[in-house]
Every structure is written in structure tokens, then in C-alpha cells.
Coordinates of N, CA and C in Angstrom, one line a residue:
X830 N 25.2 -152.6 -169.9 CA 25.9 -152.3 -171.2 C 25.7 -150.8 -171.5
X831 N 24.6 -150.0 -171.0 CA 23.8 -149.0 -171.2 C 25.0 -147.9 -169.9
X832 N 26.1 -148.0 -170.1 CA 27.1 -147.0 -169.1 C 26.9 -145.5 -168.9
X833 N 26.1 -144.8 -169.6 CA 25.1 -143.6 -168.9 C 24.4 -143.7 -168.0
X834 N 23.7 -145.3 -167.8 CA 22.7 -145.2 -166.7 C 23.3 -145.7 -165.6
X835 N 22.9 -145.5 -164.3 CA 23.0 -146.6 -163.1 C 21.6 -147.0 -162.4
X836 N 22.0 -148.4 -161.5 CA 20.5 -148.8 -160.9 C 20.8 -148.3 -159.6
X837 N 20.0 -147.6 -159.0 CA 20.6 -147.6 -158.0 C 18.7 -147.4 -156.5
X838 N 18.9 -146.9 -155.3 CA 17.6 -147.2 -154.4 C 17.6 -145.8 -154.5
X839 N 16.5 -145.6 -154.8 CA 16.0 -143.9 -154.8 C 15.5 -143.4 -153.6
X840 N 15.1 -142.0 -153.1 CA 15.0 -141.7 -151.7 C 13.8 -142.2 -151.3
X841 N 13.0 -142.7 -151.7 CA 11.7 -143.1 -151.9 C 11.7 -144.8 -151.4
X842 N 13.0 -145.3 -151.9 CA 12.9 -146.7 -151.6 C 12.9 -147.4 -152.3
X843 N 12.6 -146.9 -154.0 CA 12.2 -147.6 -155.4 C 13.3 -147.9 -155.7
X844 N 13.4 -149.0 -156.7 CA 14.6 -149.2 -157.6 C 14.4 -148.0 -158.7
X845 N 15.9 -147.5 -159.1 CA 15.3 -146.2 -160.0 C 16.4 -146.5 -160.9
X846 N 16.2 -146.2 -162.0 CA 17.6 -146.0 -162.8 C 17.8 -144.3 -163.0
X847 N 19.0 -144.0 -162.7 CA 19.5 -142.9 -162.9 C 20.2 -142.4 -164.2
X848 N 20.2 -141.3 -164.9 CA 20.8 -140.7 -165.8 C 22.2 -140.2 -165.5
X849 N 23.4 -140.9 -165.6 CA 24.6 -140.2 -165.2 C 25.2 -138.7 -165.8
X850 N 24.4 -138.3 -166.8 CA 25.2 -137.2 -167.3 C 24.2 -136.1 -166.8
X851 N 23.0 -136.4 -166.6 CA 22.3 -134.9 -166.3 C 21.6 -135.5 -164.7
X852 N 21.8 -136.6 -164.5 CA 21.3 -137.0 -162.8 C 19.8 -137.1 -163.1
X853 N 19.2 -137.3 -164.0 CA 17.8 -137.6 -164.0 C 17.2 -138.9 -163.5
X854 N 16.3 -139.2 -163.0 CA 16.1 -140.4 -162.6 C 14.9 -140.4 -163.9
X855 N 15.1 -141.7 -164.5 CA 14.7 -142.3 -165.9 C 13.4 -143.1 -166.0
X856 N 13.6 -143.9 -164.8 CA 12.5 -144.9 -164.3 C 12.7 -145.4 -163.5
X857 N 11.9 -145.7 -162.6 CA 11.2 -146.5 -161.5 C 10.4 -147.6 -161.2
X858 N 10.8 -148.7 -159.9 CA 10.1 -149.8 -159.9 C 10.2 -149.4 -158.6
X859 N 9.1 -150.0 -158.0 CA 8.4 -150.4 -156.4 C 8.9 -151.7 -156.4
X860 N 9.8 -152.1 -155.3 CA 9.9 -153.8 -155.7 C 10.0 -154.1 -154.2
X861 N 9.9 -153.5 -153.4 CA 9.4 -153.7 -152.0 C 11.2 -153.1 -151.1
X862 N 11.3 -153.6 -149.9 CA 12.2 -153.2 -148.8 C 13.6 -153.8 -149.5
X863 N 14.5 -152.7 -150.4 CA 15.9 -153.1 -151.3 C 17.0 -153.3 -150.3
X864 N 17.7 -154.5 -150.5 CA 18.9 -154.7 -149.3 C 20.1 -154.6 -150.5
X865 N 20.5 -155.4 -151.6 CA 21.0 -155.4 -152.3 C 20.8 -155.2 -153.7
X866 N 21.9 -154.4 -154.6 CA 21.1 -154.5 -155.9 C 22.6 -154.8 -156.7
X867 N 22.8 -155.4 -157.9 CA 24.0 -156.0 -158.4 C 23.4 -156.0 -160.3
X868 N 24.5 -155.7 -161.1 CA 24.2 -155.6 -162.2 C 24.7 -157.3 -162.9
X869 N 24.0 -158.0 -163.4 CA 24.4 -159.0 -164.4 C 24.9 -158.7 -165.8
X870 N 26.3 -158.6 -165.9 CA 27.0 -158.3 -167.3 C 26.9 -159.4 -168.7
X871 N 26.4 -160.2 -168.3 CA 25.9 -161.3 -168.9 C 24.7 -161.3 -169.8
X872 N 23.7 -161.3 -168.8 CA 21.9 -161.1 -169.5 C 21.8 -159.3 -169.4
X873 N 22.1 -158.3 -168.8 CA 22.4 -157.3 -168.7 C 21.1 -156.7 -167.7
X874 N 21.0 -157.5 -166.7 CA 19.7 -157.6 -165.9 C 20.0 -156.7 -164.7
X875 N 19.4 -156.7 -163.5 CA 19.7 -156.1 -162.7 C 19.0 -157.0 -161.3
X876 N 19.8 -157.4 -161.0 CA 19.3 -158.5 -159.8 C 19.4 -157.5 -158.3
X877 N 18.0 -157.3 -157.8 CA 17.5 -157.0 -156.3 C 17.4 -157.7 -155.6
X878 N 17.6 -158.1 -154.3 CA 17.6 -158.6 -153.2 C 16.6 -157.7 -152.2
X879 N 15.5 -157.9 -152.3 CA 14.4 -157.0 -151.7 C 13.7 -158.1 -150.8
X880 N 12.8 -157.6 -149.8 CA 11.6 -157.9 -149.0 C 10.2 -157.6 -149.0
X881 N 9.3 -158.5 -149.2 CA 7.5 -157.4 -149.2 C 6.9 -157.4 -148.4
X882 N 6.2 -156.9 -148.4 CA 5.5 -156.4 -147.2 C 4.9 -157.0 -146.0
X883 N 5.7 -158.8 -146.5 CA 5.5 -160.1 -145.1 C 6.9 -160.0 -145.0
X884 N 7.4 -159.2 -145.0 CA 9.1 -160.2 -144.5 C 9.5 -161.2 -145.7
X885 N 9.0 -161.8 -146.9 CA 9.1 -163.0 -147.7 C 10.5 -162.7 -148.4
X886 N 11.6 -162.5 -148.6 CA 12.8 -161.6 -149.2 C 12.5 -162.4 -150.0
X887 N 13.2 -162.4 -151.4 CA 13.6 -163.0 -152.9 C 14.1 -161.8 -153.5
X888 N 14.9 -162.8 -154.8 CA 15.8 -162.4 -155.7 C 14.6 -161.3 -156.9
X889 N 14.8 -160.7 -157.6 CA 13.8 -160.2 -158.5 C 15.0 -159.7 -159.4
X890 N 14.7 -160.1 -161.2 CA 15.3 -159.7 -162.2 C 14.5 -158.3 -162.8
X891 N 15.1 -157.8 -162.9 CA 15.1 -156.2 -164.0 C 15.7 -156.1 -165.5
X892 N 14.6 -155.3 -165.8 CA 16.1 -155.5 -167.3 C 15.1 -153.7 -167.6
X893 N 16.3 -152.9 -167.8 CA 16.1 -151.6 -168.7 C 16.6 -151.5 -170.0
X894 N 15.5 -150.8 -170.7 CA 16.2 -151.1 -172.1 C 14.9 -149.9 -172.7
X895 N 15.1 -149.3 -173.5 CA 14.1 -148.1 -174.2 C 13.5 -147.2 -173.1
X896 N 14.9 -146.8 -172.1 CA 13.5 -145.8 -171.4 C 12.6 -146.4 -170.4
X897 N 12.4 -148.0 -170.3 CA 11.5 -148.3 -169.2 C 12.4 -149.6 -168.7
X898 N 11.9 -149.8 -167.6 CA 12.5 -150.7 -166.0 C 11.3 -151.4 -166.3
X899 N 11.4 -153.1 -166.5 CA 10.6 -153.9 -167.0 C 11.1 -155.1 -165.7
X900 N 10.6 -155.5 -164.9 CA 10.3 -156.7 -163.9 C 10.0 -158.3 -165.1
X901 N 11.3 -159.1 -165.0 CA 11.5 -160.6 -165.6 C 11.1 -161.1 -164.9
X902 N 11.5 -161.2 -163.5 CA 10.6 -162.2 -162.4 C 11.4 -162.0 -161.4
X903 N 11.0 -162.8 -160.1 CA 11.0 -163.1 -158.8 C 11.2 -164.3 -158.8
X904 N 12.5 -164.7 -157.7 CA 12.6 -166.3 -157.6 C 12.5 -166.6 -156.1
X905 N 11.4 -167.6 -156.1 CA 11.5 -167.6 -154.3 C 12.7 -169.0 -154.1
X906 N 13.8 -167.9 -153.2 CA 14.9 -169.1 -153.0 C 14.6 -168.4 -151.8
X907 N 15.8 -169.3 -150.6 CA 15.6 -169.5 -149.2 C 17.1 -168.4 -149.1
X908 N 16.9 -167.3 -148.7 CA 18.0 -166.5 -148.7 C 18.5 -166.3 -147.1
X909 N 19.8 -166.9 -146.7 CA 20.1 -166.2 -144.9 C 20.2 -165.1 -144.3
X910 N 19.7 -164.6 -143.3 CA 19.5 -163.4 -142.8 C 20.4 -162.8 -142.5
X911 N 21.8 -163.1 -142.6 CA 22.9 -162.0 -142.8 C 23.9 -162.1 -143.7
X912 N 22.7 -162.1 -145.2 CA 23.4 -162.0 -146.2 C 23.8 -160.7 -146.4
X913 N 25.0 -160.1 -146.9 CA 25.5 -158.4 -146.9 C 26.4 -157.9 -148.2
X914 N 25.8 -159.0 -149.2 CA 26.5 -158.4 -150.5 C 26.1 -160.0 -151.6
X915 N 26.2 -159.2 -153.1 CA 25.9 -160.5 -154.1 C 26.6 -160.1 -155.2
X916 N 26.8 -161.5 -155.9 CA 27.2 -160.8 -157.2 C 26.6 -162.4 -157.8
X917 N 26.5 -161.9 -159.3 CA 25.3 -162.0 -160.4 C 26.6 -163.1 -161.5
X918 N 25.8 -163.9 -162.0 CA 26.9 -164.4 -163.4 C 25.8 -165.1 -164.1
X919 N 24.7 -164.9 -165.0 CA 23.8 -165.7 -165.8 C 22.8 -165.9 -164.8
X920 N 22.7 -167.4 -164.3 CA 21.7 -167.6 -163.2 C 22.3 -168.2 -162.2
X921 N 23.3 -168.0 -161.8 CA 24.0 -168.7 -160.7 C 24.4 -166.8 -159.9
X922 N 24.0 -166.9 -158.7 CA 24.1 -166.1 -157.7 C 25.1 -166.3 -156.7
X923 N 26.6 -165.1 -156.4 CA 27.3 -165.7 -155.2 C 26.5 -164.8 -154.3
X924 N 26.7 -164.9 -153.0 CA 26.6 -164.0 -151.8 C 27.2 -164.2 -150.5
X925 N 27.4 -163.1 -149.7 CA 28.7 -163.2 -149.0 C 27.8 -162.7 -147.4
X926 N 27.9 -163.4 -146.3 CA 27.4 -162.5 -145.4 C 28.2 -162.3 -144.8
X927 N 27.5 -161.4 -143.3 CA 28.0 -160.6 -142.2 C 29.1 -161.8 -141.6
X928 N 28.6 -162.7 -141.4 CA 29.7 -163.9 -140.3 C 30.6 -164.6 -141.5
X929 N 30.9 -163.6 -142.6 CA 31.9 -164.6 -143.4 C 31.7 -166.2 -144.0
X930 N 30.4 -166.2 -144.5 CA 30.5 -167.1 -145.2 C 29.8 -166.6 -146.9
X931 N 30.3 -167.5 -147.3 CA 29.7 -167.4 -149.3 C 29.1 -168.9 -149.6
X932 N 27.7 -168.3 -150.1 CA 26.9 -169.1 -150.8 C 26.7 -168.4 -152.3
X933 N 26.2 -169.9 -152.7 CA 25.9 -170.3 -153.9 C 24.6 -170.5 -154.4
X934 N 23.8 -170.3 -155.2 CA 22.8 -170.8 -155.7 C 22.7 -170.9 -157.3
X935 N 22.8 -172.1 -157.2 CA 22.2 -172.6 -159.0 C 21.7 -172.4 -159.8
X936 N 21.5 -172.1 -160.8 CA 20.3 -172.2 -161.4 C 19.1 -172.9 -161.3
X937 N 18.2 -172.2 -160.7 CA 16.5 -173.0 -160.6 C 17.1 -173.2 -159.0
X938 N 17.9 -173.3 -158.5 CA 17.9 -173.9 -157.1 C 17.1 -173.0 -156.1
X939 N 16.4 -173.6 -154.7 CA 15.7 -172.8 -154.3 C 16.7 -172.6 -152.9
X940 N 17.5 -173.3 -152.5 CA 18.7 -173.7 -151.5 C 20.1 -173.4 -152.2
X941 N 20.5 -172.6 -150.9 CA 22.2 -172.3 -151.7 C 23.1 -173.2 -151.2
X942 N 23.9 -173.4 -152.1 CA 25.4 -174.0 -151.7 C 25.8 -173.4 -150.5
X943 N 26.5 -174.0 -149.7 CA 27.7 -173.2 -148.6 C 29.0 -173.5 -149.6
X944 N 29.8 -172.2 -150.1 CA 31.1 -172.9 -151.0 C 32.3 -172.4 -150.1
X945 N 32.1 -171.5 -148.9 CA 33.4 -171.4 -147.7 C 32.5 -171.1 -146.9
X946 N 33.0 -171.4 -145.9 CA 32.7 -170.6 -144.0 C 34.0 -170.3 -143.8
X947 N 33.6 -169.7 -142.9 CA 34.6 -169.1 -141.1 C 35.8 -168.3 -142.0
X948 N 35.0 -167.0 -142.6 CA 36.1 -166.6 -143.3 C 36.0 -165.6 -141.9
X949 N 37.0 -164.7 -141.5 CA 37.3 -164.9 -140.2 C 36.8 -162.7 -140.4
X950 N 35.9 -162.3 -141.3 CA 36.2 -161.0 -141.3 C 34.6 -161.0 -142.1
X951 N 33.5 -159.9 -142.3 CA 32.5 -159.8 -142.7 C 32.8 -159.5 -144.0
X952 N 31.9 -160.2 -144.7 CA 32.0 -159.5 -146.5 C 31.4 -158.6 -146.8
X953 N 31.9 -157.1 -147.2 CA 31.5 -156.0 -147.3 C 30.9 -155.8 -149.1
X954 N 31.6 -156.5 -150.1 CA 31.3 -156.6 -151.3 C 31.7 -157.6 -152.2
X955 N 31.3 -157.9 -153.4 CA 31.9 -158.9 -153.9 C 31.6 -158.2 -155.5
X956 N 33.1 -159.4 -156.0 CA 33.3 -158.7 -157.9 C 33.8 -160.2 -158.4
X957 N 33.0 -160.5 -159.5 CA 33.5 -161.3 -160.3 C 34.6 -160.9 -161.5
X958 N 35.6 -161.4 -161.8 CA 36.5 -160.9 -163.1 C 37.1 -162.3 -163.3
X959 N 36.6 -162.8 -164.6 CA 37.4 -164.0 -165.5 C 36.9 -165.3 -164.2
X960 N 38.1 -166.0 -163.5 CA 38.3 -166.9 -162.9 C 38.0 -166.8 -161.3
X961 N 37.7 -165.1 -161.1 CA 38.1 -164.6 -160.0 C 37.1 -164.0 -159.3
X962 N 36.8 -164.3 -157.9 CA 36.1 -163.7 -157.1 C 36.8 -162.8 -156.2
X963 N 36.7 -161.8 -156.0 CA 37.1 -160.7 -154.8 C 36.0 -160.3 -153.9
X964 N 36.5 -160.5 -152.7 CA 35.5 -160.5 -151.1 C 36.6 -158.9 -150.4
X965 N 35.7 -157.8 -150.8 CA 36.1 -156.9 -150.3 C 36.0 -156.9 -148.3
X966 N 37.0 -156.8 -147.6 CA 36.6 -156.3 -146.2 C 37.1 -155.3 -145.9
X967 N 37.3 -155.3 -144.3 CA 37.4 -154.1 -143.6 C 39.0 -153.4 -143.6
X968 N 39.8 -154.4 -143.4 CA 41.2 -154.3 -143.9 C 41.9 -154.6 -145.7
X969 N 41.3 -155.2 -146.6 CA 41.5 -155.4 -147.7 C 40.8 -156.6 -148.5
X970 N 41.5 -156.9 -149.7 CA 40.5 -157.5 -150.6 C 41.3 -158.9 -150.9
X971 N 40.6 -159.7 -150.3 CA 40.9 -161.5 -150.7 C 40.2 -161.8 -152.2
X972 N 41.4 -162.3 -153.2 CA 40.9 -162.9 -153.9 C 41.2 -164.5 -154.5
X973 N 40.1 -165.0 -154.6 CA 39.7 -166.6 -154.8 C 39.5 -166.7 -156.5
X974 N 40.7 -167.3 -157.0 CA 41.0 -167.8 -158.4 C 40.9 -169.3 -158.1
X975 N 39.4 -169.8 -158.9 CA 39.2 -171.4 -158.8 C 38.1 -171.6 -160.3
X976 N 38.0 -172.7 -160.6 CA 37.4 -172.6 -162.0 C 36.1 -173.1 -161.4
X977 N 35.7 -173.0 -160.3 CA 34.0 -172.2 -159.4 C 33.8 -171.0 -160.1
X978 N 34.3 -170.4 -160.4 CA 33.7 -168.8 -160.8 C 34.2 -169.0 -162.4
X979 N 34.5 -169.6 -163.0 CA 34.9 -169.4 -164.5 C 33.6 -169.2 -165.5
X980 N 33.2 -168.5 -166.5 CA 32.2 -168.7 -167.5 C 32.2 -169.8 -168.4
X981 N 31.3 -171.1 -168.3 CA 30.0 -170.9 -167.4 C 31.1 -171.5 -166.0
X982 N 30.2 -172.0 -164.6 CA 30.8 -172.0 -163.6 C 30.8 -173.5 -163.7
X983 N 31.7 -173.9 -163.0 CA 31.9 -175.5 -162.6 C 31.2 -175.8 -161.3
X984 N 31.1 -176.8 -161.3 CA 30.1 -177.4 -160.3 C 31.2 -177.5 -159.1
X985 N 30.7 -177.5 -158.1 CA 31.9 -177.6 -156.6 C 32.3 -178.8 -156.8
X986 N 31.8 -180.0 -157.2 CA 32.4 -181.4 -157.2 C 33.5 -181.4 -158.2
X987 N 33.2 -180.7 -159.6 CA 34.2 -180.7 -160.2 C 35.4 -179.7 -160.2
X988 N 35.8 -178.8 -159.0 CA 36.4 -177.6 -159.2 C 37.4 -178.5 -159.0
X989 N 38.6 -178.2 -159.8 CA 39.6 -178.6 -159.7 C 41.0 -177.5 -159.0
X990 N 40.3 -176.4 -159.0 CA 41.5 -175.7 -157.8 C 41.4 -174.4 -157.3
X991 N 42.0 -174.3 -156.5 CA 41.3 -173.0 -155.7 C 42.9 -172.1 -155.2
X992 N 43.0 -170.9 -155.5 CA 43.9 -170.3 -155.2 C 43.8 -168.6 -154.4
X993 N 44.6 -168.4 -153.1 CA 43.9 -166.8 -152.7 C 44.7 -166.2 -152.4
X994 N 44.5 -164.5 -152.8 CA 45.5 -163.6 -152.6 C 45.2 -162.7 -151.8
X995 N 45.7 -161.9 -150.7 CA 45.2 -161.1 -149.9 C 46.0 -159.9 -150.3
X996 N 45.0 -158.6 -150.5 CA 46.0 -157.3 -150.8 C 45.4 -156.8 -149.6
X997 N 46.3 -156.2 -148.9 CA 46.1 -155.0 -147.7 C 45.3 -154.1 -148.3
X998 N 44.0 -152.7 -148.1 CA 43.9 -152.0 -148.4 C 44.5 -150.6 -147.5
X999 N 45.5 -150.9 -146.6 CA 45.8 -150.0 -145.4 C 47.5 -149.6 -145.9

């Protein structure tokens, strides 16, 4: 909510939040080896996808607010090793890997959903808006309109429909 700042991996490796108008770096957190970082528009948190110093990966929440980068917690879920992008909605987490598939994880869950495979192209990013997930790739952007992604989200048993649109980016 704070759109002067960004979170972003400092040269150092830290989570840092940056100052957009004068480029200052504001604050800093050590949260171990950062693969992904995604902002929650919701709680207004900042969800990491980091590793420590065993290889252990988990999720870790942030929240900046007065000047300081304050650590909510760490969730040990069971995360797959070619996960390559996430996106954030409350406490339900999507993520998209290298071999095209998107998982899910629930709230409190320590196991994700599988909610598609054999998407046939690697997921380079992902964006939630309203009803709508967008899986950025290499040639353009598919998007998945299903009331799976609506606020709050419906459970996979109860999604009642799924719709996708492919825009070329070429």
C-alpha cells in the first residue's frame, strides 16, 4: 500500500526494501538464499520464498510499516524444486513451475494442491486480478478466469468454472 517503497533482493542477498524516489535502501532483512519475493495486497505483507543454510526452503512473511522490515513468520510447507514464480492472496499461495504446473497451498496446509499440469510452456510469472490468474510465458500471457482465484478463493471441489484466454506477446 506504501507505493514509494519496493521489496526487492539487495546485492548482498538480503531482502531490502527500497526507497523509489531517492533509491535509498530503507531496511533490511537476512532471510537466507531468496528465490522468490511477491507482495500480498491483502495483509500488505511480503511473502519470500527463501532457503537456510541446510537447503530447508519455506515461505517467510514480512510486513514493513514505520521505517522497519519486521519478520511475521516462517511456514514449513513442502515446496517443489522447480518452483519459478508465486503469487500471494491472504493465506492461500499460487505457484507456477519450470515444467508447467500450478500449485496451491491453503491455509495452514503444509502440502500443495496440484490445480493444473502439463501446461505445455514454463511459468515465468504469475498475477492475480479479481477472478483471474495470468501465467506469464515465453510467447505470451494465458489467462485462467475460474471462481478458484476469486476473494476469498473457492475450494477446487467447489469451483464451478474455469475459463482461458491466450494473448500472444509477439
Amino acid at each position: 500500500s506504501q507505493r514509494r517503497y519496493a521489496a526487492a533482493i539487495g546485492t548482498d542477498g538480503r531482502l531490502v526494501v527500497v526507497d523509489l524516489l531517492t533509491g535509498e535502501t530503507v531496511a533490511t532483512a537476512a532471510v537466507g538464499l531468496i528465490e522468490a519475493i511477491t507482495h500480498d495486497a491483502e495483509s500488505d505483507d511480503i511473502l519470500v520464498l527463501s532457503s537456510d543454510f541446510s537447503g530447508q526452503r519455506d515461505f517467510r512473511r514480512y510486513y514493513f510499516g514505520e521505517g522497519v522490515l519486521r519478520r511475521r513468520y516462517s511456514s514449513r510447507r513442502t515446496i517443489p524444486e522447480d518452483i519459478s514464480t508465486l503469487v500471494v492472496t491472504g493465506r492461500d499461495v499460487v505457484a507456477g513451475s519450470t515444467n508447467g504446473t500450478l500449485f496451491r497451498w491453503l491455509p495452514y496446509a503444509t502440502q500443495p494442491l496440484t490445480i493444473a499440469q502439463g501446461i505445455s510452456v514454463p511459468v515465468l510469472d504469475l498475477a492475480l486480478s479479481q477472478n483471474r490468474l495470468h501465467l506469464l510465458y515465453r510467447d505470451g500471457v494465458l489467462s485462467l478466469s475460474s471462481d478458484l482465484f476469486a476473494l476469498p478463493p473457492t475450494a477446487i471441489e467447489e469451483t464451478t468454472y474455469l475459463r482461458e484466454r491466450t494473448t500472444p506477446t509477439t
